[in-house]
GROMACS .gro file of C-alpha atoms in nm:
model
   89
    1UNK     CA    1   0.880   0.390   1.497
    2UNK     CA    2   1.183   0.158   1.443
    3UNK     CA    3   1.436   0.157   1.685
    4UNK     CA    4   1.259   0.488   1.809
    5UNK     CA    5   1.267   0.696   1.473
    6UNK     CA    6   1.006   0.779   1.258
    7UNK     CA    7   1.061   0.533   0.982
    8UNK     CA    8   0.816   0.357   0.751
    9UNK     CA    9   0.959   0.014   0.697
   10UNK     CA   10   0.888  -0.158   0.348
   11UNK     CA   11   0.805  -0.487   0.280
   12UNK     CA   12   0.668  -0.692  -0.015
   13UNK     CA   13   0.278  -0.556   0.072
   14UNK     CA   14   0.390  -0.251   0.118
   15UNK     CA   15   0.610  -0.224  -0.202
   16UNK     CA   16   0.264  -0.351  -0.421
   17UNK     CA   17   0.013  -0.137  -0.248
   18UNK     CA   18   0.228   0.157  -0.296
   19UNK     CA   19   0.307   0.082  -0.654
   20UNK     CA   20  -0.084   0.026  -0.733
   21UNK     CA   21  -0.191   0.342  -0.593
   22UNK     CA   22   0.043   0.514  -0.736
   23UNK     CA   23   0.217   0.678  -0.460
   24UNK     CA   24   0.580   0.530  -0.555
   25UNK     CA   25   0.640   0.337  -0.888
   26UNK     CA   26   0.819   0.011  -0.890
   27UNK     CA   27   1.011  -0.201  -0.601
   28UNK     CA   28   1.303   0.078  -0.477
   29UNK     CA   29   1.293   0.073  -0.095
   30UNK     CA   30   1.428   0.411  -0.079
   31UNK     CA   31   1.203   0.575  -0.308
   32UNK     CA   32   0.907   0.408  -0.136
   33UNK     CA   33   1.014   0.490   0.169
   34UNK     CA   34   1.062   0.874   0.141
   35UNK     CA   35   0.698   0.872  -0.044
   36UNK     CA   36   0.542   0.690   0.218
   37UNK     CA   37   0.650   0.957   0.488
   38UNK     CA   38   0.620   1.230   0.265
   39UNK     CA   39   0.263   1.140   0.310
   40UNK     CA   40   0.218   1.044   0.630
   41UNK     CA   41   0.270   1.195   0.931
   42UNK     CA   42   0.552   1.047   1.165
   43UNK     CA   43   0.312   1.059   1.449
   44UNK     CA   44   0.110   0.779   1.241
   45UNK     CA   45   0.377   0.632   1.040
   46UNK     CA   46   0.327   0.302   1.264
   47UNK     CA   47  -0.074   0.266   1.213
   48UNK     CA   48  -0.008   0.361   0.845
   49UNK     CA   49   0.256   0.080   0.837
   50UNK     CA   50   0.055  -0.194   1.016
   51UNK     CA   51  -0.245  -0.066   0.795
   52UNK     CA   52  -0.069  -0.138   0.466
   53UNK     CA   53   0.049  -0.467   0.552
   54UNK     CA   54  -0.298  -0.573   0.616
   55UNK     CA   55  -0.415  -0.393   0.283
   56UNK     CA   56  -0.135  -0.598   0.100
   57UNK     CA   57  -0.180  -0.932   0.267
   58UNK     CA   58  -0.581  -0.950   0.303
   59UNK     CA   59  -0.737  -0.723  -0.001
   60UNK     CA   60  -0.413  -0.564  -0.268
   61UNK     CA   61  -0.322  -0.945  -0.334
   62UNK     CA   62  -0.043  -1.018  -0.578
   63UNK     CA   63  -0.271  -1.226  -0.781
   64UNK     CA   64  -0.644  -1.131  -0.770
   65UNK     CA   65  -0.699  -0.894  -0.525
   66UNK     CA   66  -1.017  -0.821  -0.402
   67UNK     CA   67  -1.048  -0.468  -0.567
   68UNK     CA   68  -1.421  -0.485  -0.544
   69UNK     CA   69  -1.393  -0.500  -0.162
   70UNK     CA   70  -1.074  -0.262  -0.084
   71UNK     CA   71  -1.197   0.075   0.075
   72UNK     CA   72  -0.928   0.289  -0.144
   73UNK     CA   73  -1.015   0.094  -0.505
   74UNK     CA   74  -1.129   0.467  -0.622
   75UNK     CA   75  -0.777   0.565  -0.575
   76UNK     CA   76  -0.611   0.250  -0.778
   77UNK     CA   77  -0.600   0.169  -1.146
   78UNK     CA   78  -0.627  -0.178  -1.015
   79UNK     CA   79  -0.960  -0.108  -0.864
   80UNK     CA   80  -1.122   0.150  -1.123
   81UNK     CA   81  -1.072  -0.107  -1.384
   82UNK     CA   82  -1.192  -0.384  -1.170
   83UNK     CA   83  -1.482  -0.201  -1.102
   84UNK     CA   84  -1.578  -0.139  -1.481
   85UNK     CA   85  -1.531  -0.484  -1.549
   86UNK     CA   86  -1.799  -0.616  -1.301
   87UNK     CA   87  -2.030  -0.332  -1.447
   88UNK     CA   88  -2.007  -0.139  -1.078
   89UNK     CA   89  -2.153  -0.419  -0.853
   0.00000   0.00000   0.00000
């Protein structure tokens, strides 16, 4: 969707919620990138993108996220352990 190709740009958010859920590991834009749309269909890539952000900026925090909250914290280390640790409320 940038400049009319499917591309999923990669910010800070994007670079956090992917590392936490395990779908690229660390802060390489490149590898990110190619993981993201290796999941994602380019039809969606912008929805997935704007999605993310949101994820990263409202719930996946870089200091206490709100794991307990997040609809994917099933999927996430972050969350599953978050989870145990408040005994599953």
């Amino acid at each position: 969707f940038v400049g009319g190709y499917p591309v999923m740009p990669v910010d800070t958010n994007i670079f956090r919620v992917a590392d936490r859920l395990g779908f690229a590991k660390g802060r390489n834009y490149e590898r990110t990138r190619s993981a993201l749309e290796s999941l994602i269909s380019p039809k969606r890539l912008r929805d997935a993108h704007i999605c993310l952000i949101h994820l990263g900026r409202e719930i996946c925090k870089p200091r206490k996220p709100l794991c307990l909250t997040c609809p994917v914290n099933t999927m996430c280390n972050y969350g599953i352990e978050a989870i145990e640790n408040s005994g599953g409320k």
